[in-house]
C-alpha cells in the first residue's frame, strides 16, 4: 500500500468512526476534555488570576440573572396590558434570501 493509499484509507476510516459514534459518547469526550483543561488552567494560575476569574464568573451570572428577571417582568407587564405574547419557538425561520427589490423605472 502506498503512502497516499494509506492516507486515503485513514480518512475513510476516521469518517466511518465519526459517522457511527454515538452522540452521548461525543458529549462524554468533550466534557472530559473540558474538565481536564479547567484543571490545567486552575493548576497553572496564580491566586490573583483565580480570584479575577471567579469575580468575572460571578459578575456574568449576576448580569444573566438580572436580564432574566427583566425579561420576566416585561412579559408579566405585557400580559397585564393585554398585549399578545409571542413564543419565539413558534416564529418560523426562513432560510431563503429576501426577494429582490424592483428597480425604479428609468426616466
mmCIF file of C-alpha atoms in Angstrom:
data_model
loop_
_atom_site.group_PDB
_atom_site.id
_atom_site.type_symbol
_atom_site.label_atom_id
_atom_site.label_comp_id
_atom_site.label_asym_id
_atom_site.label_seq_id
_atom_site.Cartn_x
_atom_site.Cartn_y
_atom_site.Cartn_z
ATOM 1 C CA UNK A 1 0.000 0.000 0.000
ATOM 2 C CA UNK A 2 1.370 3.386 -0.960
ATOM 3 C CA UNK A 3 1.524 6.333 1.420
ATOM 4 C CA UNK A 4 -1.279 8.053 -0.485
ATOM 5 C CA UNK A 5 -3.466 4.946 -0.301
ATOM 6 C CA UNK A 6 -2.786 4.654 3.428
ATOM 7 C CA UNK A 7 -3.745 8.308 3.969
ATOM 8 C CA UNK A 8 -6.911 7.846 1.920
ATOM 9 C CA UNK A 9 -7.807 4.740 3.930
ATOM 10 C CA UNK A 10 -7.119 6.624 7.165
ATOM 11 C CA UNK A 11 -9.515 9.394 6.107
ATOM 12 C CA UNK A 12 -12.216 6.892 5.150
ATOM 13 C CA UNK A 13 -11.783 5.019 8.434
ATOM 14 C CA UNK A 14 -11.885 8.195 10.537
ATOM 15 C CA UNK A 15 -15.031 9.347 8.714
ATOM 16 C CA UNK A 16 -16.630 5.947 9.320
ATOM 17 C CA UNK A 17 -15.820 6.187 13.031
ATOM 18 C CA UNK A 18 -17.258 9.716 13.185
ATOM 19 C CA UNK A 19 -20.408 8.661 11.355
ATOM 20 C CA UNK A 20 -21.031 5.737 13.686
ATOM 21 C CA UNK A 21 -20.114 7.256 17.047
ATOM 22 C CA UNK A 22 -22.968 7.853 19.480
ATOM 23 C CA UNK A 23 -23.726 11.445 20.426
ATOM 24 C CA UNK A 24 -23.616 10.570 24.121
ATOM 25 C CA UNK A 25 -20.018 9.386 23.695
ATOM 26 C CA UNK A 26 -19.115 12.648 21.966
ATOM 27 C CA UNK A 27 -20.601 14.595 24.882
ATOM 28 C CA UNK A 28 -18.643 12.459 27.361
ATOM 29 C CA UNK A 29 -15.384 13.020 25.490
ATOM 30 C CA UNK A 30 -15.910 16.774 25.198
ATOM 31 C CA UNK A 31 -16.934 17.030 28.867
ATOM 32 C CA UNK A 32 -13.876 15.079 29.935
ATOM 33 C CA UNK A 33 -11.601 17.327 27.885
ATOM 34 C CA UNK A 34 -13.279 20.457 29.299
ATOM 35 C CA UNK A 35 -12.701 19.217 32.864
ATOM 36 C CA UNK A 36 -9.075 18.380 32.039
ATOM 37 C CA UNK A 37 -8.480 21.852 30.601
ATOM 38 C CA UNK A 38 -10.194 23.527 33.556
ATOM 39 C CA UNK A 39 -7.974 21.598 35.991
ATOM 40 C CA UNK A 40 -4.922 22.569 33.947
ATOM 41 C CA UNK A 41 -5.896 26.246 33.946
ATOM 42 C CA UNK A 42 -6.521 26.201 37.685
ATOM 43 C CA UNK A 43 -3.248 24.437 38.455
ATOM 44 C CA UNK A 44 -1.257 26.884 36.294
ATOM 45 C CA UNK A 45 -2.984 30.074 37.520
ATOM 46 C CA UNK A 46 -1.886 32.332 40.327
ATOM 47 C CA UNK A 47 -4.152 33.130 43.253
ATOM 48 C CA UNK A 48 -4.732 36.578 41.761
ATOM 49 C CA UNK A 49 -5.756 35.107 38.392
ATOM 50 C CA UNK A 50 -8.111 32.649 40.084
ATOM 51 C CA UNK A 51 -9.736 35.448 42.066
ATOM 52 C CA UNK A 52 -10.143 37.505 38.885
ATOM 53 C CA UNK A 53 -11.737 34.551 37.053
ATOM 54 C CA UNK A 54 -14.116 33.935 39.956
ATOM 55 C CA UNK A 55 -15.155 37.597 40.018
ATOM 56 C CA UNK A 56 -15.793 37.580 36.252
ATOM 57 C CA UNK A 57 -17.972 34.474 36.536
ATOM 58 C CA UNK A 58 -19.919 35.951 39.456
ATOM 59 C CA UNK A 59 -20.444 39.209 37.532
ATOM 60 C CA UNK A 60 -21.620 37.356 34.403
ATOM 61 C CA UNK A 61 -24.002 35.187 36.443
ATOM 62 C CA UNK A 62 -25.443 38.250 38.186
ATOM 63 C CA UNK A 63 -25.933 40.027 34.844
ATOM 64 C CA UNK A 64 -27.646 36.966 33.369
ATOM 65 C CA UNK A 65 -29.948 36.701 36.384
ATOM 66 C CA UNK A 66 -30.808 40.404 36.113
ATOM 67 C CA UNK A 67 -31.536 40.072 32.381
ATOM 68 C CA UNK A 68 -33.790 37.066 33.023
ATOM 69 C CA UNK A 69 -35.601 38.990 35.757
ATOM 70 C CA UNK A 70 -36.150 41.977 33.447
ATOM 71 C CA UNK A 71 -37.484 39.706 30.712
ATOM 72 C CA UNK A 72 -39.901 38.029 33.133
ATOM 73 C CA UNK A 73 -41.096 41.439 34.329
ATOM 74 C CA UNK A 74 -41.556 42.636 30.741
ATOM 75 C CA UNK A 75 -43.570 39.529 29.898
ATOM 76 C CA UNK A 76 -45.700 39.967 33.008
ATOM 77 C CA UNK A 77 -46.324 43.637 32.154
ATOM 78 C CA UNK A 78 -47.204 42.762 28.563
ATOM 79 C CA UNK A 79 -49.648 40.110 29.760
ATOM 80 C CA UNK A 80 -51.304 42.642 32.087
ATOM 81 C CA UNK A 81 -51.578 45.169 29.252
ATOM 82 C CA UNK A 82 -53.322 42.604 27.084
ATOM 83 C CA UNK A 83 -50.529 42.610 24.521
ATOM 84 C CA UNK A 84 -50.219 39.390 22.555
ATOM 85 C CA UNK A 85 -47.450 37.072 23.699
ATOM 86 C CA UNK A 86 -45.075 35.784 21.056
ATOM 87 C CA UNK A 87 -43.409 32.472 21.701
ATOM 88 C CA UNK A 88 -40.037 32.513 19.875
ATOM 89 C CA UNK A 89 -40.360 28.774 19.286
ATOM 90 C CA UNK A 90 -43.414 29.380 17.088
ATOM 91 C CA UNK A 91 -41.819 32.034 14.872
ATOM 92 C CA UNK A 92 -40.864 30.450 11.549
ATOM 93 C CA UNK A 93 -37.253 30.636 10.425
ATOM 94 C CA UNK A 94 -36.827 31.443 6.767
ATOM 95 C CA UNK A 95 -33.578 30.331 5.179
ATOM 96 C CA UNK A 96 -34.408 31.805 1.779
ATOM 97 C CA UNK A 97 -32.843 35.003 0.523
ATOM 98 C CA UNK A 98 -35.093 38.066 0.622
ATOM 99 C CA UNK A 99 -36.988 38.924 -2.531
ATOM 100 C CA UNK A 100 -35.120 41.336 -4.797
ATOM 101 C CA UNK A 101 -36.170 44.964 -4.677
ATOM 102 C CA UNK A 102 -37.561 46.084 -8.047
ATOM 103 C CA UNK A 103 -35.551 48.694 -9.900
ATOM 104 C CA UNK A 104 -37.196 52.123 -10.190
ATOM 105 C CA UNK A 105 -38.424 52.936 -13.693
ATOM 106 C CA UNK A 106 -35.861 54.650 -15.877
ATOM 107 C CA UNK A 107 -36.657 58.208 -16.858
#
